[in-house]
Coordinates of C-alpha atoms and ligand atoms in Angstrom, one line a residue:
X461 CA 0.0 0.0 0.0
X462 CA 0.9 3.5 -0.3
X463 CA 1.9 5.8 2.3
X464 CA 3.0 9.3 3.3
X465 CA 5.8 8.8 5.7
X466 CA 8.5 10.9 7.5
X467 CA 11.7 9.4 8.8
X468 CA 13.3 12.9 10.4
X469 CA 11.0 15.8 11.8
X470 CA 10.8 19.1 10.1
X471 CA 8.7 21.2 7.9
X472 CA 6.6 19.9 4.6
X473 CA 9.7 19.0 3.1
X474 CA 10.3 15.3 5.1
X475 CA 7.1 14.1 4.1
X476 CA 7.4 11.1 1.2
X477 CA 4.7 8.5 -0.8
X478 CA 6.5 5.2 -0.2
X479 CA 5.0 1.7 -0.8
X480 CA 5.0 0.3 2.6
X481 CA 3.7 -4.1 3.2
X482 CA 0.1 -4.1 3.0
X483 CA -0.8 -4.3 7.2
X484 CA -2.4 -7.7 8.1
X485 CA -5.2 -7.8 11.3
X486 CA -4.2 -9.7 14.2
X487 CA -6.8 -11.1 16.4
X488 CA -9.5 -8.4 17.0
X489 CA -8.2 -6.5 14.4
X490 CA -9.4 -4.7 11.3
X491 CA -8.3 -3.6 8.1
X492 CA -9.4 -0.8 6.5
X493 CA -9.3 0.7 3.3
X494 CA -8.8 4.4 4.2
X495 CA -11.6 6.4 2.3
X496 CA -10.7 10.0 4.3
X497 CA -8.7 11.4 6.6
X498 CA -8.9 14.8 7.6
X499 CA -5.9 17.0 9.1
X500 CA -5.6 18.1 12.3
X501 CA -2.7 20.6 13.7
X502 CA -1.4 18.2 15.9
X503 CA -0.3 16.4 12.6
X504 CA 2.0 19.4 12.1
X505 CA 3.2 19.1 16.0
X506 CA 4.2 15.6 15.5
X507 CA 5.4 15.9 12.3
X508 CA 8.1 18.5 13.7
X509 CA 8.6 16.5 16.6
X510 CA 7.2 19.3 19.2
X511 CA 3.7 17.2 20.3
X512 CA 4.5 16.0 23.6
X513 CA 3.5 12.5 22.4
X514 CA 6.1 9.9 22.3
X515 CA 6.8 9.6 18.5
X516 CA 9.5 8.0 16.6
X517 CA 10.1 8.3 12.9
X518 CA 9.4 6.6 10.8
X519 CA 6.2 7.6 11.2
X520 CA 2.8 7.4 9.4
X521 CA 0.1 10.7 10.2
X522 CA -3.5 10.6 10.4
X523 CA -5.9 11.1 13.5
X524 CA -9.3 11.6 11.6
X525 CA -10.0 8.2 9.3
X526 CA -13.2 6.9 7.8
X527 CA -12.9 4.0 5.9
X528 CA -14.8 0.3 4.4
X529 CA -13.4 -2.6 6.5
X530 CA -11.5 -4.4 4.1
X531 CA -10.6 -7.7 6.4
X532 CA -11.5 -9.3 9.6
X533 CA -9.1 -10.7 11.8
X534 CA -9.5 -13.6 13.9
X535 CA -12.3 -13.8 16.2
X536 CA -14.2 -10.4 14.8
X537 CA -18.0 -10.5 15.1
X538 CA -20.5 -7.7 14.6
X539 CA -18.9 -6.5 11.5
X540 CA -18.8 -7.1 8.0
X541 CA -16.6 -6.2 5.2
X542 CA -17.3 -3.3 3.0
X543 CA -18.9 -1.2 6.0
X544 CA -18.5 2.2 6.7
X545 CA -16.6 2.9 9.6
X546 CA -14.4 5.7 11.9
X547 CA -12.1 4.4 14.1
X548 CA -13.0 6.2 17.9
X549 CA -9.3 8.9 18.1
X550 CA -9.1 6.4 21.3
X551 CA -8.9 2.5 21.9
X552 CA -9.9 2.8 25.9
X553 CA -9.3 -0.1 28.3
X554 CA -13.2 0.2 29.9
X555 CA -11.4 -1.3 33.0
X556 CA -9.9 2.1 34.6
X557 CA -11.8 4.2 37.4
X558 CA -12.4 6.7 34.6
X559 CA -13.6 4.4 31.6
X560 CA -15.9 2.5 34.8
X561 CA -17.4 5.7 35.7
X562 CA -18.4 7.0 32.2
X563 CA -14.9 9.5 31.9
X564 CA -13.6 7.5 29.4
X565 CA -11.9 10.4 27.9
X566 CA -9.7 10.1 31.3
X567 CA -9.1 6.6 30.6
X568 CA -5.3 6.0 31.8
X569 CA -4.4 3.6 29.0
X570 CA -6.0 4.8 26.0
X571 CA -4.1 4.2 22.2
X572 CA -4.5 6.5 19.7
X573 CA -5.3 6.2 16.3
X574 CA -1.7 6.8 14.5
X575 CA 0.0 6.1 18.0
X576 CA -0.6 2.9 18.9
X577 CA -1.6 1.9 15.2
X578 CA -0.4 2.9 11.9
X579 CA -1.8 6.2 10.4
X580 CA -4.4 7.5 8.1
X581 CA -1.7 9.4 5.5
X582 CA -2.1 6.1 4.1
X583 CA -4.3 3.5 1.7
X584 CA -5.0 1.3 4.8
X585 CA -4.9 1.4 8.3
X586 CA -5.3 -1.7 10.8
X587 CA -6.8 -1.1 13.8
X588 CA -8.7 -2.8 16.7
X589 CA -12.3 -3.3 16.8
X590 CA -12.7 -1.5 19.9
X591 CA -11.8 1.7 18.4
X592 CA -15.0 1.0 15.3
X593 CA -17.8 3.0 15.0
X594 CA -20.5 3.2 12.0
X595 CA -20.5 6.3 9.9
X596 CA -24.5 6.6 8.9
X597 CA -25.4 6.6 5.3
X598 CA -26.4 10.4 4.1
X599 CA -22.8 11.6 5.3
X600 CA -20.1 12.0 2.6
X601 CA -16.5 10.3 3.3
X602 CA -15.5 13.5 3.2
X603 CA -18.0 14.9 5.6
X604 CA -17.9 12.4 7.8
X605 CA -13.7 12.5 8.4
X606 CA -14.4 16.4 9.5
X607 CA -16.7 15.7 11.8
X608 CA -14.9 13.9 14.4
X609 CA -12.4 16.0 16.1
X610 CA -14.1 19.2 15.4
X611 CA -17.4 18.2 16.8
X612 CA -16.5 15.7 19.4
X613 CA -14.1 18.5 21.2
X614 CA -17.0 21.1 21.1
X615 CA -19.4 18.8 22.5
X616 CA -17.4 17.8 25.4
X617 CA -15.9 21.4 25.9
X618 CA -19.3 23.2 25.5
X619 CA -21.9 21.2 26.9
X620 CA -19.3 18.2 29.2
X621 CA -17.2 20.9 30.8
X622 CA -18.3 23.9 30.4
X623 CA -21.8 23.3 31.3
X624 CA -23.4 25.2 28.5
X625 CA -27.3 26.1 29.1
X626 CA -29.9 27.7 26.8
X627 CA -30.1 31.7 27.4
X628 CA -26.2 32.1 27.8
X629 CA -23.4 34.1 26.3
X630 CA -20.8 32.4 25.1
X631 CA -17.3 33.5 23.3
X632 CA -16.1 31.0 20.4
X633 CA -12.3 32.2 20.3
X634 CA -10.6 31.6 16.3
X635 CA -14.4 30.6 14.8
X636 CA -12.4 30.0 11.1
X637 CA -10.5 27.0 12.9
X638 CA -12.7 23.4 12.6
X639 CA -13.1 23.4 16.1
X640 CA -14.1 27.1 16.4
X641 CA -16.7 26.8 13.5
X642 CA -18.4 23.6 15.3
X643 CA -18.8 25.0 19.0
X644 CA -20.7 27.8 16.6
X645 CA -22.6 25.6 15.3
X646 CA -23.9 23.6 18.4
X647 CA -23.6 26.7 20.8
X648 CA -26.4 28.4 18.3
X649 CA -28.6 25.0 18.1
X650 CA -28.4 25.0 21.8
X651 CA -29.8 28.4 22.0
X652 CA -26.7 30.7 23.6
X653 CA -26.3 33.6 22.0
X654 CA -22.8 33.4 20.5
X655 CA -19.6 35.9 20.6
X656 CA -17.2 35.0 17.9
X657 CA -13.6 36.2 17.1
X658 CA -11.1 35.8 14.1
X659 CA -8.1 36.8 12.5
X660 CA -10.1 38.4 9.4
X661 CA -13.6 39.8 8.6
X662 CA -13.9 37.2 6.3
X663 CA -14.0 34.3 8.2
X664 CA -16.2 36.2 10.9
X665 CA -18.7 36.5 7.7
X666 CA -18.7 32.9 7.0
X667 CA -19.2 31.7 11.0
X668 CA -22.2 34.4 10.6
X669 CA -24.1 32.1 8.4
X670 CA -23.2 29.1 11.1
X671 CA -25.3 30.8 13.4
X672 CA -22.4 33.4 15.4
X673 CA -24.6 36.2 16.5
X674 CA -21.8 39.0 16.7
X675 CA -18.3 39.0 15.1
X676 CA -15.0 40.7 16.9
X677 CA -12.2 40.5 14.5
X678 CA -9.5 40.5 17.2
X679 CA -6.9 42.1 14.7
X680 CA -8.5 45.3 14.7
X681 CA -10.3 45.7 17.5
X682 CA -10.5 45.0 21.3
X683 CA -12.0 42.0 22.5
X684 CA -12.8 42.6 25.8
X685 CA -13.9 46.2 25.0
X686 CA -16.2 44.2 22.2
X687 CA -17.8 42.3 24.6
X688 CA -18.3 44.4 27.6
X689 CA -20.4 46.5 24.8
X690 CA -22.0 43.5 23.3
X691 CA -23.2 42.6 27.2
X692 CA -23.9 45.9 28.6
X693 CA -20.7 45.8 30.4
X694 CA -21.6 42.1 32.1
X695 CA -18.9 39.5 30.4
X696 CA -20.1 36.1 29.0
X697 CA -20.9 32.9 30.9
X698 CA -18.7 30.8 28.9
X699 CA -15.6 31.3 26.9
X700 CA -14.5 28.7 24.6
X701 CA -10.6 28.5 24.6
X702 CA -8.6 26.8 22.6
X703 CA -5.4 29.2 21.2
X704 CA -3.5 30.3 23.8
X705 CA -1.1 32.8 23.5
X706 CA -3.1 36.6 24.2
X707 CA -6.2 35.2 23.9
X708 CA -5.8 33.1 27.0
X709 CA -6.4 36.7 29.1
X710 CA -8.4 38.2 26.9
X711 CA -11.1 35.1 27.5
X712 CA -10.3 35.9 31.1
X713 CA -11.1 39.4 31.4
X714 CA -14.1 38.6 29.1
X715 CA -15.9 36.7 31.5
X716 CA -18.9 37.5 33.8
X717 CA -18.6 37.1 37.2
X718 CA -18.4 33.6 38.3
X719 CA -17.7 32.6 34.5
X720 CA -16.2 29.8 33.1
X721 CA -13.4 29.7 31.0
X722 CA -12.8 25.9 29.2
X723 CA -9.6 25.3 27.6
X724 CA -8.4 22.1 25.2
X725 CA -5.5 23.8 23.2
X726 CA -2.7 26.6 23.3
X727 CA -0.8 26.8 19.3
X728 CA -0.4 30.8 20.3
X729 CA 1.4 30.1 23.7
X730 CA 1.1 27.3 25.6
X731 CA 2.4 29.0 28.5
X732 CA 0.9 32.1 29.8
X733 CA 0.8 34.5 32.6
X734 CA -2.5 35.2 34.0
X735 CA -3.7 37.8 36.5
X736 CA -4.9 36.2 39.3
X737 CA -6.4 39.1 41.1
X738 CA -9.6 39.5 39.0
X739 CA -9.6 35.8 38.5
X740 CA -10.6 34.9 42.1
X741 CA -12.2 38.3 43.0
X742 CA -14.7 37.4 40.4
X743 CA -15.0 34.1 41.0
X744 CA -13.9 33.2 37.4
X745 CA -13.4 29.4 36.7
X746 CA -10.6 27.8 34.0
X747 CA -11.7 24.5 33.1
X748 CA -9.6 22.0 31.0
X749 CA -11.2 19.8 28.4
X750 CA -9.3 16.8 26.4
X751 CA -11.1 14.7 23.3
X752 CA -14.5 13.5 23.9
X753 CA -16.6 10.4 24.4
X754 CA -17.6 7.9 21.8
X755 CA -21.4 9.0 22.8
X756 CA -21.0 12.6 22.1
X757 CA -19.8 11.6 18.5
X758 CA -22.6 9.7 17.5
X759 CA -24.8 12.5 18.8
X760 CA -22.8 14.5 16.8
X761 CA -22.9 12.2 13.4
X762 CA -27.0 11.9 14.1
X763 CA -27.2 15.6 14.5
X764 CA -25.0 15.8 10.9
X765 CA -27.3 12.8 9.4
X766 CA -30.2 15.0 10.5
X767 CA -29.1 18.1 8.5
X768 CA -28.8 20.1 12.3
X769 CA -24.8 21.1 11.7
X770 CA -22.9 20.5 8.9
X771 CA -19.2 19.3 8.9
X772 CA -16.9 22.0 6.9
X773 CA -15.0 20.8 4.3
X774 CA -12.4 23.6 2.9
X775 CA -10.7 21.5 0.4
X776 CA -9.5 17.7 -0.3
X777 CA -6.3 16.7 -2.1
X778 CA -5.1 13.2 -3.0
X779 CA -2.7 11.4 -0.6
X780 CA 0.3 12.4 -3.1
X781 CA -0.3 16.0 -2.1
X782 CA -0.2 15.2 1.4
X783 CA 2.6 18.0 1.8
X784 CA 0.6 20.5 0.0
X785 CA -2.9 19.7 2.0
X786 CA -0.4 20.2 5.1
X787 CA 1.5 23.7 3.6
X788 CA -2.1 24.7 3.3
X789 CA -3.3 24.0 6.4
X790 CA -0.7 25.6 8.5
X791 CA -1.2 29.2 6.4
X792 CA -4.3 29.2 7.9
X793 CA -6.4 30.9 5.1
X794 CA -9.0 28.3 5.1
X795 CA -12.1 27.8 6.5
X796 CA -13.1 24.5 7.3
X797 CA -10.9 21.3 7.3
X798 CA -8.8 20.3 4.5
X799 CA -9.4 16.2 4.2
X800 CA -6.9 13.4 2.3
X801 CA -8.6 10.8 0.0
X802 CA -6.0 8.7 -0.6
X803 CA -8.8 6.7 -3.8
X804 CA -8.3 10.1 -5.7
X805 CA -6.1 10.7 -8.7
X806 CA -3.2 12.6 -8.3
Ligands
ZN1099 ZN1 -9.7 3.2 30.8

């Protein structure tokens, strides 16, 4: 099978198609034929070695897979060959305190898609059948492989952690990114009135038509300032963090009194000072949030199925052009997720 591989970390440069053994399913494994796999930035962490996951070239990419089953290993039942599947990001134990007690996204021994198995850069993957769940009909490979990530982290941060309610204010921070554009999305069908920034008028224009009820384009103007006039000088209830960097503080002083501020990511500074005098005087709240549960994706894939949000698709590329599908992600100009299909011609 074909691959994208890199054997040193670095920029686009080290990535390269190589013809790798086609991968074989042990016992409660599957094969897949990978249909889609969308990007994610943490491809661009590991690929420059700067993830904090313990990687080791060579290395195969690719978090965000749907694909057919191609093969059944020994001792599979409840599947079939040729159905439409995403592996779960995680293959958890369900023996830990946190998988026993419904916190699976705890779980202390989880493998990760492209971690623990091979990755989706690639024609096939093999993975274990605990990590398999059904993609419904209705919802395009494409569609379908940006659903996961984006969607499963907004559900868990909005609603999991930061206890999101109907008649609330929150602030989506960076609504272009695929994360940003789906806590828009659910945020508006769970009735909150929604604060959105972005790099560029643009992108504020398109998370408009998502459902974002007012736009701060945090280039040219001052957030908090923004949102102390959007909220008669109140703050929001929630602020949805996820880039670090300024932002982090700015969420902060955005806040109502006893606000909560949940956090899963930090490309734009992963360390911060914050001021904690304002923090505790009003009562603020920082909340962390990592992946989701396999439950909150399938409400989020019915919810697609349904026609209630709608997975962004910026752009696909064949898996030859895995270097340019990456180059393009990491300028950040597009809107939406940019998704491999390694069946495409280059
Ligand atoms: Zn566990």
């Amino acid at each position: 099978m074909k691959a994208v591989v890199f054997h040193e970390f670095g920029g686009v440069d080290v990535l390269r198609l190589e013809e790798l053994p086609d991968p074989q399913p042990g016992p409660g494994e599957v094969l897949l034929d990978v249909v889609a796999c969308a990007l994610n930035h943490l491809d661009v962490d590991v690929r420059e070695g700067v993830s904090r996951f313990p990687v080791e070239p060579p290395f195969v990419l690719g978090v965000e897979v749907v694909g057919r089953i191609a093969a059944l290993g020994e001792g599979v039942e409840g599947w079939s060959v040729g159905e439409r599947v995403m592996p779960f990001l995680m293959d958890t134990c369900g023996r830990c305190e946190f998988c026993g007690t419904g916190r699976e996204s705890l779980c202390l021994s989880a493998g990760f898609i492209s971690f623990s198995t091979s990755g989706g850069y690639a024609e096939q993957l093999v993975c274990s059948v605990g990590h398999l769940m059904r993609v419904p009909d209705g919802l395009s490979d494409e569609d379908a492989a940006a659903l996961q990530i984006a969607f499963g982290t907004a559900w868990h941060m909005l609603f999991t952690r930061g206890r999101l309610h109907v008649g609330e204010t929150v602030m989506v921070n960076s609504v272009g990114s695929g994360i940003g554009s789906a806590a828009v999305q659910l945020a508006h069908l769970a009735g909150a009135t929604v604060i959105g920034n972005a790099s560029t008028d643009e992108k504020l224009a398109l998370a408009t038509r998502l459902g974002m009820d007012h736009g701060i384009n945090h280039q040219t103007q001052d957030v908090v300032a923004e949102v102390m006039r959007l909220t008669g000088d109140r703050g929001v209830d929630l602020v949805y963090e996820h880039v670090g960097g300024e932002l982090f503080q700015k969420g902060l002083d955005s806040l109502a009194r006893d606000g909560r501020l949940v956090i899963c990511g930090g490309h734009s500074g992963e360390v911060v000072p914050f001021d904690i005098i304002p923090f505790f005087r009003g009562q603020k709240q920082i909340i962390g949030s990592f992946v989701y549960t396999r439950q909150e994706v399938e409400t989020c894939l019915d919810l697609a199925r349904r026609g209630k949000i709608t997975p962004l698709v910026h752009t696909t590329f064949p898996l030859a052009e895995a270097g340019e599908a990456m180059a393009t992600m990491e300028r950040r100009e597009h809107f939406g997720k940019i998704v491999l299909i390694p069946g495409a011609a280059a």
